[in-house]
PDB file of C-alpha atoms in Angstrom:
ATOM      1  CA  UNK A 114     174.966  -6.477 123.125  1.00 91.00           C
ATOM      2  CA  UNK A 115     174.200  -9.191 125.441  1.00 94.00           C
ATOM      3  CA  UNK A 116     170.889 -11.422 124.677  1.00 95.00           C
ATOM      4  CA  UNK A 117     169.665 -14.510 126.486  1.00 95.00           C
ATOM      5  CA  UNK A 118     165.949 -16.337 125.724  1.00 96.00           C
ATOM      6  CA  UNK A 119     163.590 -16.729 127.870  1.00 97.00           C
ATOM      7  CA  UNK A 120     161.404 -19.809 129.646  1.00 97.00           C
ATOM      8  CA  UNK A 121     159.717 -19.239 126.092  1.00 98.00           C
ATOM      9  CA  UNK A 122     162.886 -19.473 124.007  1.00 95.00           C
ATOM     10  CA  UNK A 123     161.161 -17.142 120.811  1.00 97.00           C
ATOM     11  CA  UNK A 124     161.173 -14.045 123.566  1.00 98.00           C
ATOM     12  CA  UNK A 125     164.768 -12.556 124.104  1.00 98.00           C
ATOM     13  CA  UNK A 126     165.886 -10.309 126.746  1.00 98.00           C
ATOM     14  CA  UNK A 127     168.546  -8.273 125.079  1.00 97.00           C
ATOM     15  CA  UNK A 128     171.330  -5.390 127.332  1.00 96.00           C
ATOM     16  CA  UNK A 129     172.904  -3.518 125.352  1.00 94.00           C
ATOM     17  CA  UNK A 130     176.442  -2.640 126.779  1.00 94.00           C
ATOM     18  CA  UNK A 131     177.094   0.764 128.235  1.00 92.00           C
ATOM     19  CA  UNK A 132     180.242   2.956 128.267  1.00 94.00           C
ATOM     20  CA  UNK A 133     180.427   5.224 131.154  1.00 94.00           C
ATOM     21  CA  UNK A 134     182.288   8.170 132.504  1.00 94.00           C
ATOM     22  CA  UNK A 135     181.394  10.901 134.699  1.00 96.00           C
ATOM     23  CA  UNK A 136     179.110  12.550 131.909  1.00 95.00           C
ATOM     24  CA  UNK A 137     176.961   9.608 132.056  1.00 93.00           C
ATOM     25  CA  UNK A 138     176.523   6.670 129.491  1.00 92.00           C
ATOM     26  CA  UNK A 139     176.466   5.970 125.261  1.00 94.00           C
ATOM     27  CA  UNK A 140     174.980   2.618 124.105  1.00 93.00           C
ATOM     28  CA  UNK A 141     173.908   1.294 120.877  1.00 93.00           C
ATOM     29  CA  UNK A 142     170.044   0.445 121.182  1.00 94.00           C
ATOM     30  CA  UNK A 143     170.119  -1.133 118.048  1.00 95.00           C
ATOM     31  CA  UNK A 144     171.880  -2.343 115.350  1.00 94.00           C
ATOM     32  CA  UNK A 145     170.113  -3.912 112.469  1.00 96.00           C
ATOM     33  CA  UNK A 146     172.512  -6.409 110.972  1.00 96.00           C
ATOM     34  CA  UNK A 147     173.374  -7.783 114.724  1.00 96.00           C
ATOM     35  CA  UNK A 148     169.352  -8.266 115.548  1.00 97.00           C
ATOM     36  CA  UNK A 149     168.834  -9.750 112.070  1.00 97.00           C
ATOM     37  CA  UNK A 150     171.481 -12.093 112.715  1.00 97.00           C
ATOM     38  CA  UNK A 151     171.513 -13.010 116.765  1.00 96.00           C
ATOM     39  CA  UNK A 152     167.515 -12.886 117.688  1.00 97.00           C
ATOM     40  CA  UNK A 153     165.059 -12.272 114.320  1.00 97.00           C
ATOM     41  CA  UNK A 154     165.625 -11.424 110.736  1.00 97.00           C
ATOM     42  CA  UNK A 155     162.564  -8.940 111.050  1.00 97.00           C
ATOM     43  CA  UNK A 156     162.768  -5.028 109.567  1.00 97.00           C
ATOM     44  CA  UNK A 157     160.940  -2.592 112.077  1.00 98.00           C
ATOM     45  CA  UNK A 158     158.602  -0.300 110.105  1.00 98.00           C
ATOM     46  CA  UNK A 159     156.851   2.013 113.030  1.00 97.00           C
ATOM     47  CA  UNK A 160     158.519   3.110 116.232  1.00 98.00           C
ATOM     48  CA  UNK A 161     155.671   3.957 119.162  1.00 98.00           C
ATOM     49  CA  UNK A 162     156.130   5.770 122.687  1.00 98.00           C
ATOM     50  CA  UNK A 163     153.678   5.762 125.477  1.00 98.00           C
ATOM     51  CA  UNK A 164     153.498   7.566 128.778  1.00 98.00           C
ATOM     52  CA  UNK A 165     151.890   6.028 131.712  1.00 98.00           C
ATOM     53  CA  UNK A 166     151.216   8.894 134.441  1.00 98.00           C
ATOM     54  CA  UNK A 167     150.367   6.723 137.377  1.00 97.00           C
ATOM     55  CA  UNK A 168     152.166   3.793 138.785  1.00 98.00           C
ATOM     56  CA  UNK A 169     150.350   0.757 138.356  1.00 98.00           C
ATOM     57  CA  UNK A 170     148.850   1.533 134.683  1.00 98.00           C
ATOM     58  CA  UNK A 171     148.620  -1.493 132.838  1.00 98.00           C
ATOM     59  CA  UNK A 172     148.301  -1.459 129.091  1.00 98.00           C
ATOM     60  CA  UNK A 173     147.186  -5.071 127.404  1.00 97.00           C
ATOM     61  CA  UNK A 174     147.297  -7.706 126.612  1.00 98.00           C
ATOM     62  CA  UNK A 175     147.925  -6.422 122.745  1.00 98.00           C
ATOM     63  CA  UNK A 176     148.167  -7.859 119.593  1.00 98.00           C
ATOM     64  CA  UNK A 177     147.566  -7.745 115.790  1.00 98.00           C
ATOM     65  CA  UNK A 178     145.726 -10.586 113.895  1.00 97.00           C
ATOM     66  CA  UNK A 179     146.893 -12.050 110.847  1.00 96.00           C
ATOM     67  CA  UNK A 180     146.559  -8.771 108.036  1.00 95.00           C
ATOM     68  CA  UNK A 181     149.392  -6.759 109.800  1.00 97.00           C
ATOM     69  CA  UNK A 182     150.606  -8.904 112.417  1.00 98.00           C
ATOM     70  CA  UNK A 183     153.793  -7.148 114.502  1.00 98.00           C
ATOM     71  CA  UNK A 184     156.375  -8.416 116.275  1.00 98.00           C
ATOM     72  CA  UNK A 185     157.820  -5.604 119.010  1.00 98.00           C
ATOM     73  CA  UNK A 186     161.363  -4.567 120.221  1.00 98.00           C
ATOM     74  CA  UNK A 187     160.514  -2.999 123.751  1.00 98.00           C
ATOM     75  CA  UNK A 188     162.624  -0.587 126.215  1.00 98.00           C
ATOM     76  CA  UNK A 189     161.740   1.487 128.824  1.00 98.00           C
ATOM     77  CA  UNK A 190     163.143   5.003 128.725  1.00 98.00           C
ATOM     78  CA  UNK A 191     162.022   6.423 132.004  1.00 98.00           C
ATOM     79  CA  UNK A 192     160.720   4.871 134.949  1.00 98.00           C
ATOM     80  CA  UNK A 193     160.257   1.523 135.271  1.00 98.00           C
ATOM     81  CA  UNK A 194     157.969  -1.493 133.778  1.00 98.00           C
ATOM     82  CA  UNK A 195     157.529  -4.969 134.377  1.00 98.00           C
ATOM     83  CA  UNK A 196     156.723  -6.091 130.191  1.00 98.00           C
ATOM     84  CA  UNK A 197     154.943  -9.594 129.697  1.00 98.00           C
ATOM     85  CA  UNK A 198     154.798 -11.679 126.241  1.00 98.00           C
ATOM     86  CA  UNK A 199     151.521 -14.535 126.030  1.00 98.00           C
ATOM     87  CA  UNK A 200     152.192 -17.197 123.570  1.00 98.00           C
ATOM     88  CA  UNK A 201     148.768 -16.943 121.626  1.00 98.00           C
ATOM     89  CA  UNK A 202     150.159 -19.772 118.676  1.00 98.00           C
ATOM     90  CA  UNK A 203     147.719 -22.690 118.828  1.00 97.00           C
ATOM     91  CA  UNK A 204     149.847 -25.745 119.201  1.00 97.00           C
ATOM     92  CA  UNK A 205     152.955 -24.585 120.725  1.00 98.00           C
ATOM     93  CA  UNK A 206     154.299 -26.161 123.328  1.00 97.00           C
ATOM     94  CA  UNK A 207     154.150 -23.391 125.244  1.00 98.00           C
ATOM     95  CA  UNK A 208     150.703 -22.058 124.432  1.00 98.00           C
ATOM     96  CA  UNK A 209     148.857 -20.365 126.903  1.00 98.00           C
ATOM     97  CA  UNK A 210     152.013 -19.427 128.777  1.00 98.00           C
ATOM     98  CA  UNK A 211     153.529 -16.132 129.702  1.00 98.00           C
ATOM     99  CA  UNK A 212     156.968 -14.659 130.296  1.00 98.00           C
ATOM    100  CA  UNK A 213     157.941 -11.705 132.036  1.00 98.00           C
ATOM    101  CA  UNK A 214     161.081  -9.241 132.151  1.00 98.00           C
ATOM    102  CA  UNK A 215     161.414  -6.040 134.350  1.00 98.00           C
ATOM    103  CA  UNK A 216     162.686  -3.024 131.892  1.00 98.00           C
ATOM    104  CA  UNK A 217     163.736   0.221 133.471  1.00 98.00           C
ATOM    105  CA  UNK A 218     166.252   3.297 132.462  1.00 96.00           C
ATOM    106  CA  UNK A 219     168.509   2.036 134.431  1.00 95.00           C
ATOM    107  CA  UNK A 220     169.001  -1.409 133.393  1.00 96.00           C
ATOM    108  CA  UNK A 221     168.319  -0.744 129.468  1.00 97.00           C
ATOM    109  CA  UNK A 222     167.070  -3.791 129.365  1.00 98.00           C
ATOM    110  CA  UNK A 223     164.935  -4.837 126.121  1.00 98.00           C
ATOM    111  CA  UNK A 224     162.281  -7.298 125.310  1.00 98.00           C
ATOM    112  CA  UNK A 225     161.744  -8.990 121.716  1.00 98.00           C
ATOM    113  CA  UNK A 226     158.271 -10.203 121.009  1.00 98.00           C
ATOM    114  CA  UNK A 227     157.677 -11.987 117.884  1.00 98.00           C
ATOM    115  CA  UNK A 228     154.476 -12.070 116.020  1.00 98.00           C
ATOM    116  CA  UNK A 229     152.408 -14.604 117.593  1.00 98.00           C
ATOM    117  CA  UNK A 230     152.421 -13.578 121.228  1.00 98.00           C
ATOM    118  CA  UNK A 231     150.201 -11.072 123.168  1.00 98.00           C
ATOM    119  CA  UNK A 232     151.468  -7.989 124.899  1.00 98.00           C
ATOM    120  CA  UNK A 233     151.393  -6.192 128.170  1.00 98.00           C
ATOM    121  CA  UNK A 234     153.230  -3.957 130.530  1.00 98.00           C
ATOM    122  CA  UNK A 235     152.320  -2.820 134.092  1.00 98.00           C
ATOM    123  CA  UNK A 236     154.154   0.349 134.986  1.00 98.00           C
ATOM    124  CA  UNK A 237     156.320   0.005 138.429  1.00 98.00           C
ATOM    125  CA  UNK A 238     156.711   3.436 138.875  1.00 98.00           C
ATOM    126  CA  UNK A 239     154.942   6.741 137.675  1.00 98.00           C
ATOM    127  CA  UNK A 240     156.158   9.111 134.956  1.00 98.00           C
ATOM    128  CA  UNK A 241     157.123   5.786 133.084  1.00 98.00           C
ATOM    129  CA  UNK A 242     157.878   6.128 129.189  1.00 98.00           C
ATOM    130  CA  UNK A 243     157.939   3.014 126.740  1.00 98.00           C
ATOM    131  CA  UNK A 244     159.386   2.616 123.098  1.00 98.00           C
ATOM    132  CA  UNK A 245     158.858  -0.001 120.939  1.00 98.00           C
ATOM    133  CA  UNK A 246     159.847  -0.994 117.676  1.00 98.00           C
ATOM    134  CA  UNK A 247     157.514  -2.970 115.240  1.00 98.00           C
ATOM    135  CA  UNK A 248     157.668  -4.886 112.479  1.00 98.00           C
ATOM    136  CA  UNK A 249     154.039  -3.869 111.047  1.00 98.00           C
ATOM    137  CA  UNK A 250     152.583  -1.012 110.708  1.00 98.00           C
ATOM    138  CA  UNK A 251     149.420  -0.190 113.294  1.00 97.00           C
ATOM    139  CA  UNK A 252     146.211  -1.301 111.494  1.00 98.00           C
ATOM    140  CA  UNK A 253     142.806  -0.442 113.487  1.00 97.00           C
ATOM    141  CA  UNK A 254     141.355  -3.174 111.677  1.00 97.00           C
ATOM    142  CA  UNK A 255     143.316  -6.194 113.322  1.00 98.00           C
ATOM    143  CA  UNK A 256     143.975  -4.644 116.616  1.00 98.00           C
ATOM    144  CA  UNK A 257     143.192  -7.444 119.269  1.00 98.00           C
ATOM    145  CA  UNK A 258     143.262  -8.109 122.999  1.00 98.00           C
ATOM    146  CA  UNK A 259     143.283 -10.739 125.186  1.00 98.00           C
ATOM    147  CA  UNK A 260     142.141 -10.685 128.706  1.00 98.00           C
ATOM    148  CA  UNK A 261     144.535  -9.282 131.712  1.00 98.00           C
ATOM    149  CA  UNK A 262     143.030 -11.213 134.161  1.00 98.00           C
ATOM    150  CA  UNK A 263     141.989 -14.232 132.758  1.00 98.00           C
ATOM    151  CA  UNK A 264     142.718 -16.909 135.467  1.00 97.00           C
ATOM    152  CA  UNK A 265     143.695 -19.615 132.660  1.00 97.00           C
ATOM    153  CA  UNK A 266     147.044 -17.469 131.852  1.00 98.00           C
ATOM    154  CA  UNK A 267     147.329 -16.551 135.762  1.00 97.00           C
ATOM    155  CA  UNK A 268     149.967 -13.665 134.915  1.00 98.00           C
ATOM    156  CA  UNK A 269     151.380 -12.359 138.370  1.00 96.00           C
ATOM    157  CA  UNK A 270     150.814  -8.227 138.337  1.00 98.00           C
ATOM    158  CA  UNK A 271     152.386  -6.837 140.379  1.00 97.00           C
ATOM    159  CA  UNK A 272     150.002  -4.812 142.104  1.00 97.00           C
ATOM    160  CA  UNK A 273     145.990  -5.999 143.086  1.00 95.00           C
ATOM    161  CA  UNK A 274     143.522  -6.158 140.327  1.00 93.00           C
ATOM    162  CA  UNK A 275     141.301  -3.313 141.918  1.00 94.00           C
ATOM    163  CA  UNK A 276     144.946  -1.087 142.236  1.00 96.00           C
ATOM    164  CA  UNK A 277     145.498  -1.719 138.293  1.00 98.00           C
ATOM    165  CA  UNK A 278     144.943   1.574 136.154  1.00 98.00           C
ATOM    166  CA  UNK A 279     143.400   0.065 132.894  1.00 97.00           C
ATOM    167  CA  UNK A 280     141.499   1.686 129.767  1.00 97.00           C
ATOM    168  CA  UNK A 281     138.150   0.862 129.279  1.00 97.00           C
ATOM    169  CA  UNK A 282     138.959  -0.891 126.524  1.00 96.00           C
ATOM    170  CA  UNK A 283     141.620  -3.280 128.167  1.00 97.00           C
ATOM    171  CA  UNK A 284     138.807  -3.941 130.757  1.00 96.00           C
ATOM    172  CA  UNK A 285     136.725  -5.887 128.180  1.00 96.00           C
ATOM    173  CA  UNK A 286     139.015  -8.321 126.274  1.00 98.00           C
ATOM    174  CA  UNK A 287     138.224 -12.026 125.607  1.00 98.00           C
ATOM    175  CA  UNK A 288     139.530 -14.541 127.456  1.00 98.00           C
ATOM    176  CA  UNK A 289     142.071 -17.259 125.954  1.00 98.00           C
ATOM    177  CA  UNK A 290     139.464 -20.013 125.326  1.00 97.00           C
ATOM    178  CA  UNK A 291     137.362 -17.286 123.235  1.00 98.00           C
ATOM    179  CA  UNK A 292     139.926 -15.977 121.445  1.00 97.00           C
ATOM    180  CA  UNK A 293     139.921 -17.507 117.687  1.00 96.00           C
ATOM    181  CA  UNK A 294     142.941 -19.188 116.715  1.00 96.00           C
ATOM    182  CA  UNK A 295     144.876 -16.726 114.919  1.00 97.00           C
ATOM    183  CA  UNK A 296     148.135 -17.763 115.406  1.00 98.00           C
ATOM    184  CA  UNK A 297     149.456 -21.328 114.339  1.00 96.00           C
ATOM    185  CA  UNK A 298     152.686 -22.935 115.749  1.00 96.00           C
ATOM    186  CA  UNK A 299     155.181 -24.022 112.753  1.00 89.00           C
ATOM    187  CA  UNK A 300     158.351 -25.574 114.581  1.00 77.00           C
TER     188      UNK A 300
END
């Protein structure tokens, strides 16, 4: 498995290596002693899938407070997505700042968020399917959001605002400068 960090070095792109023939492909996902000792020594506890019908769905930005706090290990297993982590750890040099990798089946491309940073993904293509591990378990009770648009982060979708397919919910987030500090940077 190949890994390389990102503009924010605490994200990592990781590609798994693929052996192919003319039945198709086998690669190793994951492998826990090579994660815990190359990118974070973090135990996954929950596995989640979503489908996103229509191209241009965008789910985020996500997060759990401080309680049950994840960090998530994300690939795309059909379709296409392009996945975005917002450092949300009050005093980090990188604060406020967002990085973004393009997933797809084809590449097998995956993207580790640690705890600390916000979540999103805009779909590139319909029928799109996303996995991700997580380190915490799903609690209702510190589920958070930050806002998608908020002109302070400036995150480049790929598609126009008023094209974006967004849950009501995701429509009504807070924007950086409300969001309490939940996350502080330790270096």
């Amino acid at each position: 498995m190949e890994f390389v960090s990102l503009a924010i070095p605490d994200v990592v792109l990781l590609t798994p290596k693929r052996f192919s023939d003319d039945r198709g492909y086998f690669s190793e996902t994951f492998r826990e002693n090579w994660f815990r000792n190359n990118v974070a020594d973090v135990g996954f506890v929950q596995e989640n899938q979503s489908l996103s019908v229509t191209r241009g769905t965008l789910r985020g930005i996500h997060f759990q407070a401080p309680g049950c706090p994840q960090g998530k290990l994300v690939r795309c297993l059909s379709g296409a997505l392009l996945d975005v982590a917002v450092d949300l750890r009050r005093g980090s040099p990188t604060y406020g700042k967002w990085v973004s990798a393009k997933l797809t089946a084809e590449n097998g491309c995956q993207l580790w968020i640690p705890v600390g940073f916000g979540h999103a993904f805009c779909t590139l293509l319909p029928e799109t399917i996303v996995a991700y591990k997580v380190t915490d378990y799903y609690s209702p009770a510190d589920d958070r959001g930050l806002a998608y648009d908020d002109p302070d982060l400036g995150i480049d979708w790929p598609f126009s605002a008023d094209s974006l397919v967004l849950s009501e919910k995701d429509r009504k987030h807070p924007t950086l400068r409300e969001l309490p500090d939940y996350f502080l940077y330790s270096a």
